[in-house]
């Protein structure tokens, strides 16, 4: 039997290259070797924005369109929304009894998010507990592996603790999952910060070639390289990181030419944008077909929820039996 993966993302609508490099690409590669479940964490959105629920469906569908464009095959790997499989809520409730408030308050990822949003003391009960919901997402499917960014590792640790506790108290039901880090470090935005739609420093998977060129042109390079023939330092250049990812074959030559003052930033950026566009071309092509028929995307989500539900129901049956209630 193939090992199982549970991958999840919040529905943030259209995805950017950072999502692709940090997660999606990995998911696509893994789907042949593993049995994957792809979860849209729509209930998770409520932790940071419970007021604007009217947007969540649309954001889910837009994001799933990008997943499909990137090459996720729903026949191999079901795609579904968390809120369509109610077992997530049931298991979350049970798990929430197995973890202390102090333990949740120690979680660095939650702390940082609360600080960034200026919440801290005002954080909601559900927000503080979102890693517990995430544990339910993972354990319901008995996943062996969970592909995550480094920032999510504390959640995997908590998930393992909860699984261990459950197994010790009620009997062996859950497999202990492992986090699987992506190989490629996070892709910086043109400003060197982490790509984020809220800052606007992104290249979207769906961006047109002209837009890609515009963003690449805006990228901050070595500030000491002012004239074309000034020698540059690629280590502090954001375009260099993009070349590494999207233009690996020419990168050594580009690095040498930059250092020697032979290659100017204007040309370098043009070459970089061309490579990104080359890379995005087949994805864009698939995406256009997909968004022309959003009913098909909705059907994929429905079908995925049915498949996910079969697994989730089985796990909950084992949970209820182990506990002797429900
Ligand atoms: N918390 C994750 C994020 O913010 C999304 C997520 C929810 C997730 N459930 C998951 C990721 C299960 C992996 C596994 O990005």
mmCIF file of C-alpha atoms and ligand atoms in Angstrom:
data_model
loop_
_atom_site.group_PDB
_atom_site.id
_atom_site.type_symbol
_atom_site.label_atom_id
_atom_site.label_comp_id
_atom_site.label_asym_id
_atom_site.label_seq_id
_atom_site.Cartn_x
_atom_site.Cartn_y
_atom_site.Cartn_z
ATOM 1 C CA UNK A 1 0.000 0.000 0.000
ATOM 2 C CA UNK A 2 1.215 3.487 -0.833
ATOM 3 C CA UNK A 3 2.045 5.744 2.066
ATOM 4 C CA UNK A 4 -0.313 8.574 2.667
ATOM 5 C CA UNK A 5 0.157 12.336 2.605
ATOM 6 C CA UNK A 6 -2.130 15.049 3.871
ATOM 7 C CA UNK A 7 -1.387 18.467 2.432
ATOM 8 C CA UNK A 8 -3.277 21.557 3.432
ATOM 9 C CA UNK A 9 -3.474 25.230 2.588
ATOM 10 C CA UNK A 10 -5.746 28.022 3.611
ATOM 11 C CA UNK A 11 -7.940 29.273 0.776
ATOM 12 C CA UNK A 12 -6.121 32.441 -0.172
ATOM 13 C CA UNK A 13 -7.446 32.654 -3.718
ATOM 14 C CA UNK A 14 -4.929 33.017 -6.504
ATOM 15 C CA UNK A 15 -1.529 31.592 -5.659
ATOM 16 C CA UNK A 16 1.906 33.106 -6.180
ATOM 17 C CA UNK A 17 5.302 31.702 -7.034
ATOM 18 C CA UNK A 18 6.192 31.437 -3.360
ATOM 19 C CA UNK A 19 3.299 29.009 -2.883
ATOM 20 C CA UNK A 20 4.444 27.105 -5.919
ATOM 21 C CA UNK A 21 8.059 26.760 -4.889
ATOM 22 C CA UNK A 22 7.333 26.305 -1.185
ATOM 23 C CA UNK A 23 4.547 23.769 -1.469
ATOM 24 C CA UNK A 24 2.688 23.045 -4.674
ATOM 25 C CA UNK A 25 5.614 21.836 -6.691
ATOM 26 C CA UNK A 26 6.377 19.377 -3.965
ATOM 27 C CA UNK A 27 2.778 18.157 -3.849
ATOM 28 C CA UNK A 28 2.769 17.541 -7.578
ATOM 29 C CA UNK A 29 5.975 15.484 -7.397
ATOM 30 C CA UNK A 30 4.741 13.441 -4.472
ATOM 31 C CA UNK A 31 1.388 12.478 -5.937
ATOM 32 C CA UNK A 32 2.710 9.530 -7.923
ATOM 33 C CA UNK A 33 4.598 7.905 -5.112
ATOM 34 C CA UNK A 34 2.101 8.545 -2.335
ATOM 35 C CA UNK A 35 -1.615 8.602 -1.844
ATOM 36 C CA UNK A 36 -2.357 12.272 -1.282
ATOM 37 C CA UNK A 37 -5.264 14.084 0.243
ATOM 38 C CA UNK A 38 -5.394 17.791 -0.516
ATOM 39 C CA UNK A 39 -7.260 19.828 1.983
ATOM 40 C CA UNK A 40 -8.527 23.382 1.663
ATOM 41 C CA UNK A 41 -8.437 24.631 5.241
ATOM 42 C CA UNK A 42 -11.503 26.866 4.999
ATOM 43 C CA UNK A 43 -12.472 26.635 8.663
ATOM 44 C CA UNK A 44 -8.962 27.802 9.474
ATOM 45 C CA UNK A 45 -9.748 31.129 7.814
ATOM 46 C CA UNK A 46 -12.207 31.899 10.605
ATOM 47 C CA UNK A 47 -9.338 32.082 13.088
ATOM 48 C CA UNK A 48 -8.053 35.308 11.564
ATOM 49 C CA UNK A 49 -11.164 36.564 9.757
ATOM 50 C CA UNK A 50 -14.503 35.247 10.886
ATOM 51 C CA UNK A 51 -16.414 38.221 9.534
ATOM 52 C CA UNK A 52 -15.967 37.844 5.804
ATOM 53 C CA UNK A 53 -17.240 34.335 5.203
ATOM 54 C CA UNK A 54 -18.948 35.291 1.944
ATOM 55 C CA UNK A 55 -15.572 35.282 0.177
ATOM 56 C CA UNK A 56 -14.364 31.877 1.309
ATOM 57 C CA UNK A 57 -16.059 29.772 -1.405
ATOM 58 C CA UNK A 58 -14.721 31.926 -4.191
ATOM 59 C CA UNK A 59 -11.213 31.952 -2.710
ATOM 60 C CA UNK A 60 -11.392 28.170 -2.383
ATOM 61 C CA UNK A 61 -12.381 27.715 -6.012
ATOM 62 C CA UNK A 62 -9.718 30.124 -7.264
ATOM 63 C CA UNK A 63 -7.041 28.383 -5.268
ATOM 64 C CA UNK A 64 -8.131 24.941 -6.408
ATOM 65 C CA UNK A 65 -8.019 26.172 -10.014
ATOM 66 C CA UNK A 66 -4.355 27.046 -9.418
ATOM 67 C CA UNK A 67 -3.689 23.661 -7.807
ATOM 68 C CA UNK A 68 -5.091 21.963 -10.868
ATOM 69 C CA UNK A 69 -3.174 24.255 -13.213
ATOM 70 C CA UNK A 70 0.023 23.378 -11.359
ATOM 71 C CA UNK A 71 -0.626 19.725 -12.048
ATOM 72 C CA UNK A 72 -2.476 18.236 -9.095
ATOM 73 C CA UNK A 73 -4.498 15.372 -10.502
ATOM 74 C CA UNK A 74 -7.797 14.965 -8.635
ATOM 75 C CA UNK A 75 -8.143 11.385 -9.848
ATOM 76 C CA UNK A 76 -4.953 10.443 -8.035
ATOM 77 C CA UNK A 77 -5.361 12.750 -5.101
ATOM 78 C CA UNK A 78 -8.693 13.991 -3.804
ATOM 79 C CA UNK A 79 -9.130 17.736 -3.332
ATOM 80 C CA UNK A 80 -11.666 18.770 -0.734
ATOM 81 C CA UNK A 81 -12.710 21.497 1.659
ATOM 82 C CA UNK A 82 -12.346 20.876 5.370
ATOM 83 C CA UNK A 83 -15.824 22.277 6.079
ATOM 84 C CA UNK A 84 -17.411 19.644 3.808
ATOM 85 C CA UNK A 85 -16.179 16.802 5.997
ATOM 86 C CA UNK A 86 -17.780 17.381 9.387
ATOM 87 C CA UNK A 87 -15.643 14.743 11.098
ATOM 88 C CA UNK A 88 -12.895 17.378 11.290
ATOM 89 C CA UNK A 89 -15.014 19.300 13.783
ATOM 90 C CA UNK A 90 -15.847 16.212 15.838
ATOM 91 C CA UNK A 91 -12.241 15.121 16.158
ATOM 92 C CA UNK A 92 -11.172 18.692 16.908
ATOM 93 C CA UNK A 93 -13.590 18.774 19.838
ATOM 94 C CA UNK A 94 -12.212 15.552 21.278
ATOM 95 C CA UNK A 95 -8.589 16.581 20.747
ATOM 96 C CA UNK A 96 -9.194 19.937 22.390
ATOM 97 C CA UNK A 97 -9.618 18.071 25.682
ATOM 98 C CA UNK A 98 -6.215 16.401 25.333
ATOM 99 C CA UNK A 99 -4.133 19.543 25.192
ATOM 100 C CA UNK A 100 -3.560 22.207 27.805
ATOM 101 C CA UNK A 101 -4.085 25.891 27.293
ATOM 102 C CA UNK A 102 -0.493 26.497 28.403
ATOM 103 C CA UNK A 103 0.782 24.137 25.715
ATOM 104 C CA UNK A 104 -1.095 26.063 23.033
ATOM 105 C CA UNK A 105 0.159 29.378 24.328
ATOM 106 C CA UNK A 106 3.732 28.181 23.925
ATOM 107 C CA UNK A 107 3.319 27.500 20.188
ATOM 108 C CA UNK A 108 5.736 29.927 18.467
ATOM 109 C CA UNK A 109 3.808 30.062 15.167
ATOM 110 C CA UNK A 110 0.551 31.022 16.889
ATOM 111 C CA UNK A 111 2.344 33.507 19.123
ATOM 112 C CA UNK A 112 3.991 35.191 16.187
ATOM 113 C CA UNK A 113 0.769 35.397 14.226
ATOM 114 C CA UNK A 114 -1.094 36.824 17.214
ATOM 115 C CA UNK A 115 1.641 39.413 17.681
ATOM 116 C CA UNK A 116 1.671 40.309 13.992
ATOM 117 C CA UNK A 117 -2.095 40.853 14.055
ATOM 118 C CA UNK A 118 -1.889 42.803 17.312
ATOM 119 C CA UNK A 119 -4.154 40.264 19.035
ATOM 120 C CA UNK A 120 -2.108 38.731 21.841
ATOM 121 C CA UNK A 121 -4.456 38.993 24.854
ATOM 122 C CA UNK A 122 -7.491 39.257 22.576
ATOM 123 C CA UNK A 123 -6.814 36.049 20.677
ATOM 124 C CA UNK A 124 -9.933 33.902 20.301
ATOM 125 C CA UNK A 125 -10.294 30.436 21.735
ATOM 126 C CA UNK A 126 -10.522 28.979 18.227
ATOM 127 C CA UNK A 127 -7.498 30.886 16.978
ATOM 128 C CA UNK A 128 -5.361 29.692 19.868
ATOM 129 C CA UNK A 129 -6.573 26.191 19.113
ATOM 130 C CA UNK A 130 -6.047 26.140 15.357
ATOM 131 C CA UNK A 131 -3.113 23.728 15.568
ATOM 132 C CA UNK A 132 -5.525 21.313 17.256
ATOM 133 C CA UNK A 133 -7.862 21.536 14.276
ATOM 134 C CA UNK A 134 -4.846 20.995 12.084
ATOM 135 C CA UNK A 135 -3.988 17.878 14.090
ATOM 136 C CA UNK A 136 -7.492 16.587 13.395
ATOM 137 C CA UNK A 137 -7.001 17.332 9.663
ATOM 138 C CA UNK A 138 -3.885 15.213 9.611
ATOM 139 C CA UNK A 139 -4.843 12.372 11.912
ATOM 140 C CA UNK A 140 -8.279 11.773 10.394
ATOM 141 C CA UNK A 141 -6.507 10.518 7.276
ATOM 142 C CA UNK A 142 -3.806 8.551 9.126
ATOM 143 C CA UNK A 143 -1.193 10.452 7.131
ATOM 144 C CA UNK A 144 2.386 9.244 7.231
ATOM 145 C CA UNK A 145 3.717 12.542 5.964
ATOM 146 C CA UNK A 146 2.700 16.174 5.976
ATOM 147 C CA UNK A 147 4.540 18.509 3.598
ATOM 148 C CA UNK A 148 5.014 21.797 5.407
ATOM 149 C CA UNK A 149 7.171 24.863 5.583
ATOM 150 C CA UNK A 150 9.498 25.246 8.514
ATOM 151 C CA UNK A 151 7.088 27.609 10.272
ATOM 152 C CA UNK A 152 4.554 24.788 10.532
ATOM 153 C CA UNK A 153 6.828 22.270 12.243
ATOM 154 C CA UNK A 154 5.629 23.194 15.766
ATOM 155 C CA UNK A 155 2.127 22.182 14.645
ATOM 156 C CA UNK A 156 3.323 18.776 13.520
ATOM 157 C CA UNK A 157 5.009 18.291 16.873
ATOM 158 C CA UNK A 158 1.782 19.149 18.662
ATOM 159 C CA UNK A 159 -0.120 16.817 16.372
ATOM 160 C CA UNK A 160 2.203 13.969 17.321
ATOM 161 C CA UNK A 161 1.778 14.744 21.004
ATOM 162 C CA UNK A 162 -1.987 14.646 20.694
ATOM 163 C CA UNK A 163 -1.852 11.365 18.780
ATOM 164 C CA UNK A 164 0.415 9.836 21.421
ATOM 165 C CA UNK A 165 -1.830 10.989 24.217
ATOM 166 C CA UNK A 166 -4.948 9.649 22.551
ATOM 167 C CA UNK A 167 -3.295 6.309 21.865
ATOM 168 C CA UNK A 168 -2.082 6.009 25.447
ATOM 169 C CA UNK A 169 -5.404 6.913 27.024
ATOM 170 C CA UNK A 170 -7.898 5.154 24.739
ATOM 171 C CA UNK A 171 -5.867 2.632 22.735
ATOM 172 C CA UNK A 172 -3.867 2.685 19.509
ATOM 173 C CA UNK A 173 -5.899 4.458 16.874
ATOM 174 C CA UNK A 174 -3.546 6.977 15.316
ATOM 175 C CA UNK A 175 -0.399 6.729 13.302
ATOM 176 C CA UNK A 176 2.228 9.340 14.218
ATOM 177 C CA UNK A 177 2.787 11.567 11.193
ATOM 178 C CA UNK A 178 5.997 13.230 10.155
ATOM 179 C CA UNK A 179 6.603 16.676 8.722
ATOM 180 C CA UNK A 180 8.276 16.752 5.346
ATOM 181 C CA UNK A 181 10.139 19.958 4.634
ATOM 182 C CA UNK A 182 10.334 21.284 1.103
ATOM 183 C CA UNK A 183 13.745 21.257 -0.510
ATOM 184 C CA UNK A 184 13.745 24.745 -1.910
ATOM 185 C CA UNK A 185 14.027 27.631 0.545
ATOM 186 C CA UNK A 186 11.339 30.258 0.391
ATOM 187 C CA UNK A 187 11.365 32.449 -2.659
ATOM 188 C CA UNK A 188 11.769 36.135 -1.824
ATOM 189 C CA UNK A 189 9.565 38.808 -3.341
ATOM 190 C CA UNK A 190 11.099 41.624 -5.437
ATOM 191 C CA UNK A 191 11.715 43.535 -2.188
ATOM 192 C CA UNK A 192 13.498 40.637 -0.504
ATOM 193 C CA UNK A 193 10.633 40.025 1.920
ATOM 194 C CA UNK A 194 8.681 36.827 1.872
ATOM 195 C CA UNK A 195 6.127 36.896 -0.975
ATOM 196 C CA UNK A 196 2.742 37.791 0.393
ATOM 197 C CA UNK A 197 -0.402 38.996 -1.303
ATOM 198 C CA UNK A 198 -1.143 41.328 1.580
ATOM 199 C CA UNK A 199 2.099 43.222 0.889
ATOM 200 C CA UNK A 200 1.630 42.898 -2.866
ATOM 201 C CA UNK A 201 5.206 41.761 -3.518
ATOM 202 C CA UNK A 202 4.198 38.729 -5.525
ATOM 203 C CA UNK A 203 4.246 37.130 -8.923
ATOM 204 C CA UNK A 204 0.966 35.281 -9.270
ATOM 205 C CA UNK A 205 0.829 31.986 -11.101
ATOM 206 C CA UNK A 206 -1.913 33.587 -13.186
ATOM 207 C CA UNK A 207 -0.017 36.801 -13.980
ATOM 208 C CA UNK A 208 0.399 37.718 -17.636
ATOM 209 C CA UNK A 209 3.935 37.839 -19.112
ATOM 210 C CA UNK A 210 3.989 41.657 -19.108
ATOM 211 C CA UNK A 211 3.105 41.721 -15.435
ATOM 212 C CA UNK A 212 5.852 39.209 -14.621
ATOM 213 C CA UNK A 213 8.365 41.418 -16.413
ATOM 214 C CA UNK A 214 7.108 44.457 -14.524
ATOM 215 C CA UNK A 215 7.537 42.756 -11.130
ATOM 216 C CA UNK A 216 10.971 41.384 -12.002
ATOM 217 C CA UNK A 217 12.039 44.862 -13.173
ATOM 218 C CA UNK A 218 10.979 46.282 -9.816
ATOM 219 C CA UNK A 219 13.192 43.867 -7.889
ATOM 220 C CA UNK A 220 15.857 45.212 -5.572
ATOM 221 C CA UNK A 221 19.351 44.182 -6.641
ATOM 222 C CA UNK A 222 22.773 44.935 -5.175
ATOM 223 C CA UNK A 223 22.434 48.667 -4.346
ATOM 224 C CA UNK A 224 26.121 49.249 -5.160
ATOM 225 C CA UNK A 225 25.601 48.120 -8.734
ATOM 226 C CA UNK A 226 24.378 51.340 -10.274
ATOM 227 C CA UNK A 227 25.842 51.280 -13.775
ATOM 228 C CA UNK A 228 25.694 48.350 -16.128
ATOM 229 C CA UNK A 229 29.419 47.720 -15.777
ATOM 230 C CA UNK A 230 29.663 47.978 -12.014
ATOM 231 C CA UNK A 231 30.553 44.631 -10.465
ATOM 232 C CA UNK A 232 27.612 43.218 -8.490
ATOM 233 C CA UNK A 233 27.088 40.881 -5.583
ATOM 234 C CA UNK A 234 24.464 38.233 -6.399
ATOM 235 C CA UNK A 235 24.274 37.123 -2.759
ATOM 236 C CA UNK A 236 22.297 40.236 -1.905
ATOM 237 C CA UNK A 237 20.241 40.307 -5.119
ATOM 238 C CA UNK A 238 16.664 39.040 -5.244
ATOM 239 C CA UNK A 239 16.824 38.338 -8.954
ATOM 240 C CA UNK A 240 19.639 35.888 -8.263
ATOM 241 C CA UNK A 241 17.304 33.731 -6.174
ATOM 242 C CA UNK A 242 14.818 33.624 -9.033
ATOM 243 C CA UNK A 243 17.521 32.678 -11.515
ATOM 244 C CA UNK A 244 18.577 29.828 -9.221
ATOM 245 C CA UNK A 245 15.078 28.465 -9.283
ATOM 246 C CA UNK A 246 13.883 29.204 -12.804
ATOM 247 C CA UNK A 247 17.126 29.426 -14.719
ATOM 248 C CA UNK A 248 19.541 26.996 -13.043
ATOM 249 C CA UNK A 249 21.477 26.169 -16.215
ATOM 250 C CA UNK A 250 22.535 29.759 -16.884
ATOM 251 C CA UNK A 251 22.934 30.806 -13.254
ATOM 252 C CA UNK A 252 26.699 30.143 -12.902
ATOM 253 C CA UNK A 253 27.390 32.219 -16.012
ATOM 254 C CA UNK A 254 25.059 34.987 -14.831
ATOM 255 C CA UNK A 255 26.735 35.063 -11.426
ATOM 256 C CA UNK A 256 30.187 35.318 -13.004
ATOM 257 C CA UNK A 257 29.106 38.029 -15.446
ATOM 258 C CA UNK A 258 27.437 40.009 -12.666
ATOM 259 C CA UNK A 259 30.526 39.841 -10.450
ATOM 260 C CA UNK A 260 32.765 40.819 -13.356
ATOM 261 C CA UNK A 261 30.602 43.764 -14.310
ATOM 262 C CA UNK A 262 29.805 42.323 -17.728
ATOM 263 C CA UNK A 263 26.080 41.825 -17.192
ATOM 264 C CA UNK A 264 23.837 44.751 -16.277
ATOM 265 C CA UNK A 265 20.725 44.464 -14.137
ATOM 266 C CA UNK A 266 18.374 45.429 -16.957
ATOM 267 C CA UNK A 267 19.489 42.530 -19.143
ATOM 268 C CA UNK A 268 19.707 40.183 -16.214
ATOM 269 C CA UNK A 269 16.128 40.962 -15.212
ATOM 270 C CA UNK A 270 14.873 40.552 -18.756
ATOM 271 C CA UNK A 271 16.447 37.102 -18.958
ATOM 272 C CA UNK A 272 14.991 36.197 -15.591
ATOM 273 C CA UNK A 273 11.465 37.296 -16.551
ATOM 274 C CA UNK A 274 11.725 35.306 -19.793
ATOM 275 C CA UNK A 275 12.600 32.164 -17.850
ATOM 276 C CA UNK A 276 9.795 32.645 -15.356
ATOM 277 C CA UNK A 277 7.390 33.160 -18.238
ATOM 278 C CA UNK A 278 8.664 30.070 -19.973
ATOM 279 C CA UNK A 279 8.110 28.150 -16.802
ATOM 280 C CA UNK A 280 4.618 29.555 -16.289
ATOM 281 C CA UNK A 281 3.454 29.095 -19.885
ATOM 282 C CA UNK A 282 2.088 25.530 -19.567
ATOM 283 C CA UNK A 283 0.557 26.323 -16.177
ATOM 284 C CA UNK A 284 -1.192 29.399 -17.586
ATOM 285 C CA UNK A 285 -2.385 27.382 -20.532
ATOM 286 C CA UNK A 286 -3.980 24.749 -18.287
ATOM 287 C CA UNK A 287 -5.370 27.412 -16.010
ATOM 288 C CA UNK A 288 -7.232 29.145 -18.817
ATOM 289 C CA UNK A 289 -9.062 25.947 -19.662
ATOM 290 C CA UNK A 290 -9.866 25.299 -16.021
ATOM 291 C CA UNK A 291 -11.307 28.713 -15.256
ATOM 292 C CA UNK A 292 -13.489 28.520 -18.348
ATOM 293 C CA UNK A 293 -15.414 25.747 -16.575
ATOM 294 C CA UNK A 294 -15.634 26.470 -12.866
ATOM 295 C CA UNK A 295 -18.524 23.994 -12.527
ATOM 296 C CA UNK A 296 -15.957 21.267 -13.122
ATOM 297 C CA UNK A 297 -13.865 22.650 -10.264
ATOM 298 C CA UNK A 298 -16.917 22.517 -7.993
ATOM 299 C CA UNK A 299 -17.518 18.904 -9.069
ATOM 300 C CA UNK A 300 -13.908 18.034 -8.238
ATOM 301 C CA UNK A 301 -14.380 19.472 -4.744
ATOM 302 C CA UNK A 302 -17.612 17.546 -4.296
ATOM 303 C CA UNK A 303 -16.113 14.296 -5.445
ATOM 304 C CA UNK A 304 -13.035 14.894 -3.280
ATOM 305 C CA UNK A 305 -15.211 15.510 -0.222
ATOM 306 C CA UNK A 306 -16.982 12.190 -0.798
ATOM 307 C CA UNK A 307 -13.683 10.326 -1.002
ATOM 308 C CA UNK A 308 -12.284 12.125 2.024
ATOM 309 C CA UNK A 309 -15.443 11.446 3.958
ATOM 310 C CA UNK A 310 -15.072 7.688 3.528
ATOM 311 C CA UNK A 311 -11.644 7.808 5.168
ATOM 312 C CA UNK A 312 -12.641 10.282 7.841
ATOM 313 C CA UNK A 313 -15.728 8.261 8.774
ATOM 314 C CA UNK A 314 -13.612 5.149 9.203
ATOM 315 C CA UNK A 315 -11.205 6.897 11.541
ATOM 316 C CA UNK A 316 -14.036 8.398 13.581
ATOM 317 C CA UNK A 317 -15.601 4.964 13.911
ATOM 318 C CA UNK A 318 -12.328 3.730 15.437
ATOM 319 C CA UNK A 319 -12.153 6.804 17.681
ATOM 320 C CA UNK A 320 -15.711 6.310 18.973
ATOM 321 C CA UNK A 321 -15.106 2.622 19.571
ATOM 322 C CA UNK A 322 -11.874 3.302 21.439
ATOM 323 C CA UNK A 323 -13.562 5.889 23.639
ATOM 324 C CA UNK A 324 -16.791 3.969 24.057
ATOM 325 C CA UNK A 325 -18.989 6.980 23.318
ATOM 326 C CA UNK A 326 -20.727 8.500 20.321
HETATM 327 N N1 LIG B 1 -2.190 25.838 9.022
HETATM 328 C C1 LIG B 1 -1.806 25.704 7.635
HETATM 329 C C2 LIG B 1 -1.409 27.083 7.098
HETATM 330 O O1 LIG B 1 -1.748 28.075 7.696
HETATM 331 C C3 LIG B 1 -2.918 25.155 6.789
HETATM 332 C C4 LIG B 1 -3.357 23.794 7.224
HETATM 333 C C5 LIG B 1 -4.530 23.481 7.819
HETATM 334 C C6 LIG B 1 -2.632 22.578 7.075
HETATM 335 N N2 LIG B 1 -4.623 22.138 8.036
HETATM 336 C C7 LIG B 1 -3.475 21.565 7.600
HETATM 337 C C8 LIG B 1 -1.381 22.251 6.569
HETATM 338 C C9 LIG B 1 -3.045 20.224 7.637
HETATM 339 C C10 LIG B 1 -0.968 20.930 6.603
HETATM 340 C C11 LIG B 1 -1.810 19.933 7.144
HETATM 341 O O2 LIG B 1 -0.763 27.142 6.082
#
